[in-house]
Amino acid sequence: MKTDSKTLRATLQKHFGYDVFRPGQETVIRALLEGRSAMALFPTGAGKSLCYQLPALMMEGTTLVVSPLIALMKDQVERLQERGIAAARIDSTLTAEEMNRVLQDLTDGRLKLLYLAPERLLKESFMERLRDAQLTMMAVDEAHCISEWGHNFRPEYLRLARVAQDLGLRRVLALTATATPRVAEDVCREFAIAEADLTRTSFVRSNLEYRITPVADRQRLGFLVDRLRETEGAAVVYVTLQHTAESVATALQKAGLSARAYHAGLSAEHRSEAQEAFMQGEIRVMVATIAFGMGIDKSDIRAVFHYNQPKTLENYQQETGRAGRDGGAALCEWLACEDDVIVLENFIYGDTPTEGGLRQLVDHLLRQGREFDVSMWDLSQATDIRSQVIETVVTQLELEGVLQPLGSFYAGYQLRLLQTEARWMAGYDEGRQRFLKRLLEAGERARSWITFDLDEVAARMGEPQDRIRKALHWLEEAGEAVLKPFRARQRYRLLEAASERRPSKVAAELAQRFAAREKQDVERLQTVLKVARGPGCVVRALAAHFGEETSACGRCSHCWSGEMKVWELPAAPIPEITDEDVAVIAELSRQRLPALRQARQMARFLCGLSSPAATRARLTRHDAFGLLERVPFPQVLALVEARMGG
């Protein structure tokens, strides 16, 4: 295959309309076309996607693109299709008919690019379809998620290297905008990428002006309003909490500014509507948690404000990198206040599971029969451990040869008929009519929907679950009904290595791993603060974090000051724990609430950190929830342990 510059530029012009490559793109593309795996470490907006899209067009077969971002998949597939490129996506928003059409196109070899989420590769039936297809390459977006040292570790990413081997893919392209040297080393090791095939381009963008402005919490809102009035063009304001997004957006609207809130607590429809309005310029300011921006291609954002402290330097770089992608001047300003640190630290401590919960989880998994199925949601409720942490534990046991995943299925469905029973029944023979009538009678009827718990329905009908599941899907595929699955369950097989592992030892090892992760995440917060306080250039410190040496930018707030000093950031005094607070804790202890029986659970509750057990018990509505939310978690935990005896 020709990989000379002339051929590559001709393909670039023909399919994408560009005359020249951006820095690093051609190097990555040539490595892939020559049959090697590669890693592209480019800043936000530097053209990572072209690095797999162009070679996909020049090679036989289909390129798999793994991404956790539905918005990005949808946007890129639409853009590729507009260019006449055979691309498709598989995600939870597709109907059964759309899904079958994509799978058929894959089998028939009609697709050049197929986008999917990493969780999809857990399904054994889907993996069988992939094994039968002609695949040529896997591109892994947000590849830093594979590293436990990364700022956004995702357990499902740990399986991707094994999946690539299973599918016989010699070429893997790992893409990220945020990887420190240690994370990049992890990614390259997982995918067997040679050091020479790691291409890193500069993170420094001269059109961005970085300002870190010390502002007391009570003054931040007024400062933000003034700053937005001074600047022009689209702006994004990043906040930590969902309720902050709502309150700041409302305040900006009252100040006469066009603004909307965006966060994970809003419905998908509401988020999509807000995003579209921002993209079309109908609203000027988006006030958002980090849920906003991933995969969003809006090039004319003139300002990015951090109303609250970023969680990590990786988040900071990625979020500020959304400004000025058209090359025009843009402002990136952080309204720095140390009050944010306690909230962010407490979130970190709140995510760490108790050792008791880990023992319960591991004991449950390792004492099952040879093959079993579990609900991650049920496990989360039973152990009071967040679902993502459970995913991490299960994935770790897979990689250690203790568990083998066998795919997933749904234990329940809701069905809404699109016409009267009599009308659609008339089209079927007598035997099928009898079966379908029994099926509908076995479900729980509401006004519009019929709910099917497969365990209960199978018992009532005396039929295997597989037949019931196929019948429900058949009704949807025939256009007779709308089907909504729920209660996902995963199947596993216990392997021989399970008999060699003591649950208590495994739980202790996991507890050590999570404690180390907690310590590392707290240190990350302090690293962000260190950049804010200085001394020295902000841009230079950011670049150094990602392994790049550069000179002072001369434009950031620290360079402007001309002073090599440590900046003081405003901080409200930490509230003292009163006798009344201690009395409340004593009363809660006496009540022996199941969701607060361990000291760490009680400390989370007092710091206003929800957990599966506290949410189920509706304790997040309790008057004492968040009683000590402005107090550092370790201080609250020490107090609770002293009162509860550990």
XYZ file of C-alpha atoms in Angstrom, residues 18-526:
509
model
C -7.989 19.654 3.275
C -4.747 20.354 1.444
C -2.311 19.735 4.294
C -2.128 17.644 7.434
C -1.979 19.128 10.897
C 1.138 18.438 12.981
C 1.554 14.750 13.830
C -1.333 13.417 11.719
C 0.695 12.122 8.797
C 3.184 10.345 11.078
C 0.388 8.461 12.871
C -1.437 7.601 9.637
C 1.719 6.243 7.993
C 2.465 3.970 10.996
C -1.030 2.454 10.758
C -0.883 1.971 6.989
C 2.451 0.224 7.432
C 0.788 -2.280 9.779
C 1.882 -0.967 13.186
C -0.099 0.146 16.230
C 0.276 3.779 17.271
C -0.669 6.332 19.909
C -1.681 9.933 19.158
C -1.305 12.298 22.096
C -2.730 15.529 20.673
C -4.396 18.437 22.497
C -8.162 19.003 22.256
C -9.164 20.121 18.771
C -5.916 19.038 17.072
C -7.509 16.549 14.664
C -7.170 13.145 16.350
C -10.152 11.581 14.551
C -8.608 12.055 11.094
C -5.754 9.763 12.188
C -8.074 6.727 11.943
C -10.703 7.998 9.498
C -8.263 8.477 6.621
C -6.420 5.116 6.913
C -9.790 3.375 7.356
C -10.663 4.519 3.817
C -7.363 3.241 2.415
C -7.517 -0.255 3.972
C -9.750 -3.239 3.269
C -12.349 -4.041 5.911
C -13.989 -2.178 8.795
C -12.327 -0.037 11.446
C -13.834 -0.252 14.938
C -13.914 3.045 16.827
C -14.376 2.611 20.577
C -15.671 5.711 22.372
C -17.564 6.294 25.640
C -19.295 9.373 24.178
C -22.605 8.916 22.369
C -22.669 12.603 21.359
C -19.264 12.276 19.701
C -20.236 9.070 17.905
C -23.459 10.568 16.591
C -21.757 13.777 15.449
C -18.860 12.041 13.695
C -21.027 9.435 11.968
C -23.324 12.159 10.612
C -20.344 14.167 9.312
C -18.792 11.114 7.654
C -22.076 10.119 6.036
C -22.447 13.663 4.678
C -19.083 13.104 2.969
C -20.341 9.873 1.425
C -18.282 7.658 3.763
C -19.860 4.379 4.938
C -19.954 4.881 8.705
C -22.385 3.727 11.387
C -22.730 3.574 15.153
C -24.169 1.108 17.630
C -25.467 2.566 20.888
C -28.422 2.439 23.245
C -30.412 5.040 21.278
C -30.894 2.786 18.217
C -34.091 0.830 17.632
C -33.904 -2.934 17.099
C -34.515 -2.407 13.379
C -31.689 0.155 13.110
C -29.349 -2.118 15.059
C -30.067 -5.089 12.779
C -29.457 -2.945 9.702
C -26.035 -1.858 11.015
C -25.070 -5.433 11.913
C -26.085 -6.640 8.462
C -23.995 -3.906 6.823
C -21.068 -4.989 8.996
C -21.465 -8.649 8.028
C -21.795 -7.763 4.339
C -18.623 -5.652 4.459
C -20.355 -2.394 3.556
C -18.982 -0.351 6.490
C -15.628 1.440 6.630
C -16.071 2.707 10.213
C -18.204 1.364 13.047
C -18.441 3.404 16.273
C -19.418 1.699 19.534
C -19.112 2.009 23.313
C -16.650 -0.245 25.191
C -19.492 -1.946 27.129
C -20.834 -3.334 23.848
C -17.757 -5.589 23.647
C -18.929 -7.398 26.801
C -21.742 -9.053 24.868
C -20.632 -12.453 23.597
C -23.284 -12.479 20.827
C -21.925 -9.177 19.530
C -18.344 -10.449 19.710
C -19.401 -13.412 17.545
C -20.668 -10.968 14.914
C -17.359 -9.107 15.030
C -15.360 -12.342 14.654
C -17.314 -13.087 11.477
C -16.669 -9.596 10.043
C -13.614 -8.394 8.144
C -12.005 -6.025 10.650
C -8.790 -4.162 9.970
C -8.134 -1.840 12.927
C -9.376 -0.655 16.306
C -9.244 3.024 17.280
C -9.616 3.703 21.028
C -10.768 7.219 21.861
C -10.115 8.627 25.367
C -7.404 5.959 25.704
C -6.146 7.415 28.995
C -9.176 5.690 30.586
C -7.255 2.381 30.394
C -4.697 3.516 32.970
C -5.396 3.320 36.687
C -2.994 6.254 36.976
C -5.176 8.296 34.613
C -7.561 11.006 35.802
C -10.628 9.290 34.344
C -10.046 5.552 34.787
C -12.826 3.382 33.330
C -12.747 -0.328 34.210
C -14.380 -1.362 30.918
C -11.307 -0.016 29.088
C -9.068 -2.623 30.764
C -10.630 -5.312 28.556
C -9.875 -3.609 25.236
C -6.349 -4.963 24.727
C -7.668 -8.491 25.220
C -10.567 -7.810 22.825
C -8.146 -6.591 20.126
C -6.160 -9.828 20.485
C -9.336 -11.924 20.436
C -10.396 -10.271 17.154
C -6.936 -10.699 15.638
C -6.417 -6.960 15.125
C -2.758 -6.147 14.484
C -3.354 -2.394 14.383
C -4.650 -0.407 17.350
C -4.687 3.385 17.486
C -4.868 4.860 21.001
C -6.030 8.497 21.104
C -6.093 10.978 23.956
C -5.701 14.659 24.716
C -4.772 14.126 28.357
C -2.020 11.697 29.236
C 0.959 12.293 31.477
C 4.161 10.382 30.582
C 3.226 7.659 33.088
C -0.263 7.210 31.617
C 1.098 7.182 28.047
C 3.535 4.444 29.096
C 0.627 2.397 30.524
C -1.403 2.739 27.325
C 1.516 1.811 25.076
C 2.292 -1.253 27.195
C -1.332 -2.480 27.140
C -1.596 -2.234 23.343
C 2.036 -3.191 22.564
C 2.740 0.179 20.936
C 6.422 0.855 20.281
C 7.846 4.017 21.815
C 8.773 5.222 18.306
C 5.065 5.082 17.328
C 3.908 7.398 20.117
C 3.346 10.792 18.488
C 2.992 13.738 20.837
C 2.293 17.299 19.664
C 2.586 20.474 21.691
C -0.098 21.335 24.223
C 0.803 25.019 24.035
C -1.703 27.142 22.105
C -0.627 30.740 21.722
C -4.181 32.006 21.084
C -5.334 31.104 24.623
C -4.878 33.578 27.465
C -4.742 31.814 30.841
C -5.822 33.809 33.873
C -6.007 32.566 37.453
C -7.824 35.204 39.452
C -8.137 34.901 43.264
C -11.807 35.561 44.132
C -13.585 34.932 47.453
C -16.593 32.611 47.216
C -19.145 35.327 48.071
C -17.756 37.561 45.289
C -17.516 34.980 42.498
C -20.976 35.427 41.013
C -20.716 39.206 40.711
C -17.215 38.880 39.275
C -18.426 36.368 36.659
C -21.316 38.624 35.578
C -18.921 41.558 35.121
C -16.443 39.458 33.191
C -19.098 38.070 30.841
C -20.305 41.602 30.129
C -16.735 42.622 29.260
C -16.215 39.734 26.824
C -18.008 38.802 23.635
C -18.955 35.532 21.994
C -19.879 32.066 23.253
C -18.678 31.054 26.717
C -18.668 27.953 28.899
C -18.696 28.235 32.702
C -17.562 25.036 34.466
C -18.846 24.304 37.993
C -18.505 21.304 40.316
C -22.066 20.659 41.501
C -25.349 20.286 39.637
C -27.183 22.724 41.912
C -24.402 25.279 41.327
C -24.977 24.966 37.572
C -28.671 25.726 38.090
C -28.173 28.630 40.517
C -25.436 30.305 38.448
C -27.398 29.954 35.197
C -30.474 31.476 36.877
C -28.414 34.375 38.285
C -26.898 35.070 34.857
C -30.362 35.095 33.273
C -31.548 37.591 35.900
C -28.503 39.730 35.045
C -29.723 39.847 31.434
C -27.297 37.283 30.020
C -28.409 34.451 27.741
C -27.502 31.318 29.728
C -28.566 27.712 30.317
C -27.549 24.973 32.759
C -26.212 21.585 31.630
C -25.532 18.626 33.927
C -26.109 14.889 34.288
C -29.183 15.411 36.497
C -31.188 16.782 33.553
C -33.084 14.500 31.194
C -31.345 13.432 27.980
C -33.901 15.439 26.027
C -33.236 18.587 28.075
C -29.459 18.207 27.707
C -29.743 17.659 23.972
C -31.967 20.711 23.575
C -29.590 22.929 25.609
C -26.563 21.660 23.690
C -28.219 22.293 20.320
C -29.223 25.822 21.355
C -25.626 26.544 22.369
C -24.207 25.054 19.174
C -26.572 27.148 17.052
C -25.758 30.354 18.943
C -29.272 30.703 20.371
C -27.794 30.949 23.860
C -24.441 32.527 24.632
C -23.377 30.978 27.944
C -23.490 27.330 28.990
C -23.093 26.763 32.742
C -22.077 23.147 33.070
C -20.538 20.391 35.102
C -17.868 18.294 33.378
C -20.759 16.348 31.777
C -20.654 18.981 29.006
C -18.164 19.360 26.206
C -16.857 15.893 25.439
C -16.946 15.448 21.687
C -18.557 18.837 21.103
C -17.167 20.514 17.987
C -17.876 24.224 18.454
C -14.880 26.164 17.229
C -15.882 29.731 18.161
C -15.994 29.519 21.967
C -14.357 32.780 23.058
C -14.143 32.133 26.803
C -13.994 29.240 29.255
C -14.451 30.118 32.935
C -13.790 27.776 35.828
C -16.200 28.994 38.494
C -14.947 26.153 40.698
C -11.574 24.465 40.876
C -10.916 21.764 38.236
C -10.493 18.279 39.710
C -7.218 17.601 37.909
C -4.780 19.334 35.577
C -5.995 16.912 32.901
C -9.552 18.225 33.329
C -8.248 21.795 33.296
C -6.301 21.300 30.081
C -9.155 19.494 28.369
C -11.817 22.010 29.361
C -9.778 25.116 28.559
C -8.831 23.433 25.284
C -12.422 23.857 24.097
C -11.850 27.601 23.727
C -10.595 29.209 20.528
C -10.467 26.091 18.385
C -10.911 28.342 15.326
C -7.502 29.873 16.062
C -8.967 33.165 17.294
C -8.037 34.730 20.630
C -9.857 33.247 23.635
C -9.863 33.711 27.403
C -9.468 30.865 29.921
C -10.066 32.184 33.429
C -10.265 30.329 36.735
C -11.947 32.152 39.629
C -9.691 30.573 42.242
C -10.865 30.035 45.807
C -9.576 27.420 48.248
C -13.103 26.787 49.552
C -13.556 24.391 46.601
C -10.849 22.023 47.834
C -12.858 20.553 50.718
C -15.827 19.752 48.448
C -13.593 18.059 45.865
C -11.562 16.152 48.452
C -14.721 14.956 50.154
C -15.988 13.558 46.829
C -12.775 11.541 46.541
C -13.095 10.137 50.054
C -16.768 9.407 49.444
C -15.952 7.166 46.459
C -13.635 4.888 48.439
C -15.479 1.691 49.503
C -15.308 0.331 53.018
C -13.284 -2.849 53.525
C -16.416 -4.469 54.958
C -18.316 -3.720 51.752
C -15.457 -5.126 49.670
C -15.404 -8.333 51.746
C -19.142 -8.729 51.232
C -18.783 -8.145 47.476
C -15.857 -10.533 46.929
C -17.420 -13.197 49.157
C -20.615 -13.015 47.087
C -18.753 -13.336 43.776
C -16.388 -16.145 44.777
C -18.968 -18.324 46.504
C -21.332 -18.664 43.543
C -21.850 -21.813 41.506
C -19.670 -22.481 38.476
C -21.851 -20.220 36.290
C -23.967 -17.396 37.670
C -25.505 -14.064 36.783
C -25.541 -10.865 38.820
C -27.031 -7.388 38.663
C -24.447 -4.666 39.208
C -27.227 -2.469 40.580
C -28.288 -5.131 43.119
C -24.662 -5.648 44.188
C -24.260 -1.890 44.597
C -27.321 -1.724 46.839
C -26.322 -4.754 48.909
C -22.717 -3.652 49.530
C -23.161 0.152 49.536
C -20.453 0.415 46.867
C -20.883 2.583 43.782
C -21.487 0.701 40.510
C -18.260 1.888 38.860
C -16.214 0.604 41.794
C -17.947 -2.784 41.486
C -17.133 -2.777 37.757
C -13.484 -2.167 38.651
C -13.442 -5.096 41.099
C -15.109 -7.464 38.625
C -12.787 -6.424 35.790
C -9.756 -6.957 38.019
C -10.970 -10.486 38.828
C -11.409 -11.121 35.093
C -7.852 -10.015 34.324
C -6.512 -12.217 37.133
C -8.204 -15.276 35.602
C -10.769 -15.660 38.394
C -13.906 -14.745 36.433
C -14.799 -15.192 32.770
C -17.542 -12.910 31.375
C -20.236 -14.751 29.410
C -22.254 -11.767 28.216
C -25.232 -9.855 29.544
C -29.002 -9.924 29.300
C -32.065 -8.102 30.622
C -34.260 -9.629 33.328
C -37.226 -7.347 32.631
C -39.022 -5.597 29.777
C -41.766 -3.034 29.330
C -43.948 -3.305 26.229
C -46.339 -0.771 24.674
C -48.589 -2.039 21.884
C -48.947 0.277 18.892
C -52.488 -0.876 18.014
C -55.320 -2.842 19.620
C -54.707 -6.494 20.420
C -57.604 -7.658 18.273
C -56.265 -5.774 15.269
C -52.711 -7.095 15.279
C -53.633 -10.589 16.541
C -55.756 -11.101 13.450
C -52.651 -11.457 11.301
C -51.365 -14.606 13.080
C -52.325 -18.280 13.082
C -54.283 -19.775 15.960
C -51.281 -21.334 17.748
C -49.288 -18.114 17.775
C -52.364 -16.126 18.878
C -52.794 -18.432 21.899
C -49.128 -18.036 22.909
C -49.146 -14.240 22.517
C -52.416 -13.953 24.481
C -50.916 -15.998 27.345
C -47.779 -13.837 27.209
C -49.684 -10.556 27.490
C -51.831 -11.917 30.339
C -48.705 -12.982 32.257
C -47.340 -9.411 32.339
C -48.312 -6.648 34.788
C -50.563 -4.141 33.022
C -50.567 -0.394 33.596
C -52.302 2.292 31.528
C -49.961 2.190 28.513
C -47.235 -0.317 29.321
C -47.124 -4.019 30.188
C -44.208 -4.997 32.455
C -42.589 -8.437 32.183
C -40.365 -9.800 34.947
C -38.862 -12.753 33.058
C -38.462 -14.945 36.166
C -42.112 -14.486 37.142
C -43.523 -14.664 33.599
C -41.557 -17.829 32.786
C -42.882 -19.479 35.975
C -46.489 -18.456 35.225
C -46.361 -19.652 31.632
C -44.164 -22.714 32.121
C -42.031 -21.507 29.220
C -38.264 -20.954 28.971
C -37.120 -17.355 29.374
C -35.386 -17.469 26.007
C -38.672 -18.085 24.186
C -40.368 -15.206 26.033
C -37.453 -12.859 25.331
C -37.466 -13.774 21.620
C -41.231 -13.252 21.379
C -40.995 -9.767 22.896
C -38.177 -8.781 20.554
C -40.069 -10.255 17.626
C -43.091 -8.059 18.405
C -40.852 -4.984 18.353
C -39.097 -5.989 15.138
C -42.464 -6.644 13.471
C -43.493 -3.066 14.267
C -46.290 -4.189 16.611
C -44.858 -2.685 19.809
C -42.263 -0.509 21.505
C -39.973 -2.456 23.844
C -37.894 -1.048 26.748
C -35.523 -3.434 28.563
C -34.506 -2.955 32.203
C -32.626 -4.744 35.014
C -29.439 -5.615 33.152
C -27.621 -8.695 34.444
C -24.162 -10.049 33.620
C -23.268 -13.730 33.365
C -19.928 -15.078 34.597
C -18.085 -18.364 34.957
C -15.845 -19.016 37.953
C -12.483 -20.302 36.716
C -10.057 -22.618 38.495
C -8.054 -19.691 39.884
C -11.082 -18.811 42.052
C -10.495 -21.824 44.294
C -6.981 -20.567 45.071
C -8.108 -17.128 46.249
C -9.368 -16.494 49.790
C -12.148 -13.852 49.694
C -10.760 -12.060 52.785
C -7.280 -11.758 51.198
C -8.693 -10.549 47.870
C -10.818 -7.931 49.692
C -7.802 -6.724 51.694
C -5.729 -6.357 48.501
C -8.544 -4.421 46.852
C -8.906 -2.163 49.893
C -5.185 -1.317 49.629
C -5.599 -0.574 45.919
C -8.524 1.797 46.536
C -6.712 3.500 49.417
C -3.737 4.140 47.101
C -6.113 5.501 44.465
C -7.687 7.812 47.055
C -4.272 9.144 48.100
C -3.291 9.696 44.475
C -6.503 11.606 43.667
C -6.057 13.896 46.679
C -2.478 14.571 45.561
C -3.840 15.483 42.117
C -6.005 18.173 43.706
C -2.981 19.599 45.466
